[in-house]
Amino acid sequence: MKKILSLSIAILFTSIMFTNCNKNSEKEKQSKGATEQTKESTDELKEEASSEVSNYDLLQGKWQHTEDKTNFVVFENNLRKEIAAGMDEWDSEEFVLSDKCLNDFNKDNKTEGEKDRYITCKASDLCWYILELNETTLSLSYMGRGNTLNYKKVQ
């Protein structure tokens, strides 16, 4: 009788331990799955962030005005060049891409800053707001008058 009782207790103890081990194993699997899913989500977010191109990079290159086909503007590093019919040579000036206008004429303007949305040419006291910018389209609002200038990227 003692042997049967001891054997029963041993079987009961073993079955409890086995059940607990299986529960812990399931919890570990669930936890590991959640961790892997979080890691995948984080990796996807990092990939999206690194694939975003800055406004500075998008600006670089040659742009042709959509209405005045003789008007071109070129951004090379921090140099802005422009030419149109009637001009003998390219107008060339350094520009700054910033969160607000930096030129004297517009610096007291109380507009809210937006990251890298303003092109300022300090020497000529000009500033433009970037309305739209992607690989093929550049749309600017001239801050002095508010008129819109639309360009398409050319090769």
mmCIF file of C-alpha atoms in Angstrom:
data_model
loop_
_atom_site.group_PDB
_atom_site.id
_atom_site.type_symbol
_atom_site.label_atom_id
_atom_site.label_comp_id
_atom_site.label_asym_id
_atom_site.label_seq_id
_atom_site.Cartn_x
_atom_site.Cartn_y
_atom_site.Cartn_z
ATOM 1 C CA MET A 1 0.000 0.000 0.000
ATOM 2 C CA LYS A 2 2.867 2.353 0.851
ATOM 3 C CA LYS A 3 4.470 1.557 -2.499
ATOM 4 C CA ILE A 4 1.240 2.335 -4.345
ATOM 5 C CA LEU A 5 0.849 5.615 -2.453
ATOM 6 C CA SER A 6 4.482 6.552 -3.141
ATOM 7 C CA LEU A 7 4.100 5.597 -6.804
ATOM 8 C CA SER A 8 0.869 7.633 -7.070
ATOM 9 C CA ILE A 9 2.534 10.682 -5.515
ATOM 10 C CA ALA A 10 5.505 10.314 -7.856
ATOM 11 C CA ILE A 11 3.193 10.068 -10.904
ATOM 12 C CA LEU A 12 1.151 13.056 -9.709
ATOM 13 C CA PHE A 13 4.317 15.115 -9.102
ATOM 14 C CA THR A 14 5.717 14.173 -12.522
ATOM 15 C CA SER A 15 2.477 15.066 -14.303
ATOM 16 C CA ILE A 16 2.311 18.460 -12.505
ATOM 17 C CA MET A 17 5.925 19.189 -13.457
ATOM 18 C CA PHE A 18 5.308 18.143 -17.066
ATOM 19 C CA THR A 19 2.206 20.363 -17.299
ATOM 20 C CA ASN A 20 4.072 23.360 -15.846
ATOM 21 C CA CYS A 21 6.988 22.822 -18.208
ATOM 22 C CA ASN A 22 4.605 22.780 -21.185
ATOM 23 C CA LYS A 23 2.899 25.992 -19.968
ATOM 24 C CA ASN A 24 6.261 27.719 -19.524
ATOM 25 C CA SER A 25 7.357 26.493 -22.930
ATOM 26 C CA GLU A 26 4.179 27.943 -24.521
ATOM 27 C CA LYS A 27 4.691 31.257 -22.705
ATOM 28 C CA GLU A 28 8.292 31.386 -23.915
ATOM 29 C CA LYS A 29 7.152 30.688 -27.488
ATOM 30 C CA GLN A 30 4.526 33.448 -27.282
ATOM 31 C CA SER A 31 7.012 35.870 -25.760
ATOM 32 C CA LYS A 32 9.633 34.998 -28.368
ATOM 33 C CA GLY A 33 7.060 35.446 -31.155
ATOM 34 C CA ALA A 34 6.037 38.858 -29.800
ATOM 35 C CA THR A 35 9.694 39.905 -29.521
ATOM 36 C CA GLU A 36 10.388 38.822 -33.107
ATOM 37 C CA GLN A 37 7.281 40.658 -34.335
ATOM 38 C CA THR A 38 8.355 43.837 -32.496
ATOM 39 C CA LYS A 39 11.854 43.524 -33.976
ATOM 40 C CA GLU A 40 10.391 43.136 -37.491
ATOM 41 C CA SER A 41 8.179 46.226 -36.981
ATOM 42 C CA THR A 42 11.140 48.244 -35.720
ATOM 43 C CA ASP A 43 13.264 47.141 -38.673
ATOM 44 C CA GLU A 44 10.486 48.162 -41.097
ATOM 45 C CA LEU A 45 10.238 51.620 -39.478
ATOM 46 C CA LYS A 46 14.020 52.071 -39.656
ATOM 47 C CA GLU A 47 13.963 51.051 -43.332
ATOM 48 C CA GLU A 48 11.174 53.554 -44.112
ATOM 49 C CA ALA A 49 13.016 56.362 -42.310
ATOM 50 C CA SER A 50 16.286 55.657 -44.109
ATOM 51 C CA SER A 51 14.537 55.516 -47.499
ATOM 52 C CA GLU A 52 13.104 59.030 -47.083
ATOM 53 C CA VAL A 53 15.005 61.533 -49.182
ATOM 54 C CA SER A 54 15.656 64.981 -47.728
ATOM 55 C CA ASN A 55 14.401 68.164 -49.385
ATOM 56 C CA TYR A 56 18.023 69.186 -49.890
ATOM 57 C CA ASP A 57 18.694 66.021 -51.898
ATOM 58 C CA LEU A 58 15.448 66.330 -53.871
ATOM 59 C CA LEU A 59 16.260 69.956 -54.831
ATOM 60 C CA GLN A 60 19.558 69.037 -56.454
ATOM 61 C CA GLY A 61 19.535 69.192 -60.240
ATOM 62 C CA LYS A 62 18.067 71.189 -63.110
ATOM 63 C CA TRP A 63 14.428 72.353 -63.135
ATOM 64 C CA GLN A 64 12.453 73.913 -66.010
ATOM 65 C CA HIS A 65 9.538 76.293 -65.410
ATOM 66 C CA THR A 66 6.271 74.701 -66.579
ATOM 67 C CA GLU A 67 4.940 77.856 -68.299
ATOM 68 C CA ASP A 68 8.071 79.806 -69.294
ATOM 69 C CA LYS A 69 10.086 77.102 -71.048
ATOM 70 C CA THR A 70 13.106 79.448 -71.253
ATOM 71 C CA ASN A 71 13.352 79.666 -67.451
ATOM 72 C CA PHE A 72 15.608 77.165 -65.693
ATOM 73 C CA VAL A 73 16.756 76.947 -62.097
ATOM 74 C CA VAL A 74 19.604 74.691 -60.998
ATOM 75 C CA PHE A 75 20.545 73.619 -57.481
ATOM 76 C CA GLU A 76 24.136 72.355 -57.142
ATOM 77 C CA ASN A 77 25.087 71.703 -53.543
ATOM 78 C CA ASN A 78 24.398 75.111 -51.890
ATOM 79 C CA LEU A 79 24.460 77.088 -55.136
ATOM 80 C CA ARG A 80 21.259 78.257 -56.863
ATOM 81 C CA LYS A 81 21.572 79.262 -60.524
ATOM 82 C CA GLU A 82 18.832 80.674 -62.744
ATOM 83 C CA ILE A 83 18.549 81.679 -66.387
ATOM 84 C CA ALA A 84 15.694 82.764 -68.669
ATOM 85 C CA ALA A 85 15.145 84.447 -72.026
ATOM 86 C CA GLY A 86 16.767 87.881 -72.087
ATOM 87 C CA MET A 87 19.467 86.982 -69.569
ATOM 88 C CA ASP A 88 23.025 86.900 -70.954
ATOM 89 C CA GLU A 89 24.388 84.616 -68.261
ATOM 90 C CA TRP A 90 23.312 82.485 -65.334
ATOM 91 C CA ASP A 91 22.342 84.346 -62.154
ATOM 92 C CA SER A 92 24.233 82.461 -59.449
ATOM 93 C CA GLU A 93 23.984 82.729 -55.652
ATOM 94 C CA GLU A 94 24.410 80.633 -52.527
ATOM 95 C CA PHE A 95 21.199 79.444 -50.875
ATOM 96 C CA VAL A 96 20.291 78.121 -47.451
ATOM 97 C CA LEU A 97 17.584 75.534 -46.864
ATOM 98 C CA SER A 98 16.015 76.133 -43.451
ATOM 99 C CA ASP A 99 12.911 76.087 -41.241
ATOM 100 C CA LYS A 100 12.044 79.751 -41.948
ATOM 101 C CA CYS A 101 13.073 82.650 -44.170
ATOM 102 C CA LEU A 102 16.492 83.975 -43.192
ATOM 103 C CA ASN A 103 16.612 87.039 -45.446
ATOM 104 C CA ASP A 104 16.130 90.535 -43.987
ATOM 105 C CA PHE A 105 12.914 91.286 -45.893
ATOM 106 C CA ASN A 106 11.055 88.242 -44.514
ATOM 107 C CA LYS A 107 12.750 87.502 -41.190
ATOM 108 C CA ASP A 108 10.070 89.306 -39.141
ATOM 109 C CA ASN A 109 7.339 87.232 -40.803
ATOM 110 C CA LYS A 110 5.495 85.310 -38.064
ATOM 111 C CA THR A 111 5.041 82.063 -40.015
ATOM 112 C CA GLU A 112 5.566 78.802 -38.166
ATOM 113 C CA GLY A 113 8.775 77.020 -39.015
ATOM 114 C CA GLU A 114 8.737 73.831 -41.052
ATOM 115 C CA LYS A 115 11.822 71.684 -41.397
ATOM 116 C CA ASP A 116 13.749 72.425 -44.606
ATOM 117 C CA ARG A 117 10.820 74.131 -46.373
ATOM 118 C CA TYR A 118 12.369 77.588 -47.001
ATOM 119 C CA ILE A 119 15.015 78.456 -49.591
ATOM 120 C CA THR A 120 16.789 81.704 -48.722
ATOM 121 C CA CYS A 121 19.210 83.655 -50.871
ATOM 122 C CA LYS A 122 20.573 86.236 -48.431
ATOM 123 C CA ALA A 123 22.661 88.283 -50.896
ATOM 124 C CA SER A 124 19.618 89.095 -53.066
ATOM 125 C CA ASP A 125 17.251 89.166 -50.028
ATOM 126 C CA LEU A 126 14.916 86.534 -51.549
ATOM 127 C CA CYS A 127 13.024 83.633 -49.986
ATOM 128 C CA TRP A 128 10.781 80.875 -51.339
ATOM 129 C CA TYR A 129 8.541 78.405 -49.519
ATOM 130 C CA ILE A 130 8.510 74.840 -50.881
ATOM 131 C CA LEU A 131 4.870 73.964 -51.578
ATOM 132 C CA GLU A 132 5.652 70.634 -53.233
ATOM 133 C CA LEU A 133 8.860 68.764 -53.900
ATOM 134 C CA ASN A 134 9.434 65.257 -55.199
ATOM 135 C CA GLU A 135 11.619 63.556 -57.822
ATOM 136 C CA THR A 136 9.843 65.302 -60.745
ATOM 137 C CA THR A 137 7.990 68.353 -59.389
ATOM 138 C CA LEU A 138 9.086 71.546 -57.631
ATOM 139 C CA SER A 139 6.470 74.092 -56.621
ATOM 140 C CA LEU A 140 7.589 77.255 -54.830
ATOM 141 C CA SER A 141 5.789 80.222 -53.329
ATOM 142 C CA TYR A 142 7.825 83.413 -53.615
ATOM 143 C CA MET A 143 7.535 84.976 -50.153
ATOM 144 C CA GLY A 144 7.872 88.575 -51.429
ATOM 145 C CA ARG A 145 4.677 88.450 -53.515
ATOM 146 C CA GLY A 146 3.107 85.092 -52.796
ATOM 147 C CA ASN A 147 3.074 84.000 -56.437
ATOM 148 C CA THR A 148 3.606 80.308 -57.248
ATOM 149 C CA LEU A 149 6.426 79.022 -59.452
ATOM 150 C CA ASN A 150 6.076 75.498 -60.859
ATOM 151 C CA TYR A 151 8.983 73.495 -62.244
ATOM 152 C CA LYS A 152 9.580 70.035 -63.702
ATOM 153 C CA LYS A 153 12.870 68.163 -63.326
ATOM 154 C CA VAL A 154 14.961 67.944 -66.531
ATOM 155 C CA GLN A 155 18.012 65.826 -67.283
#
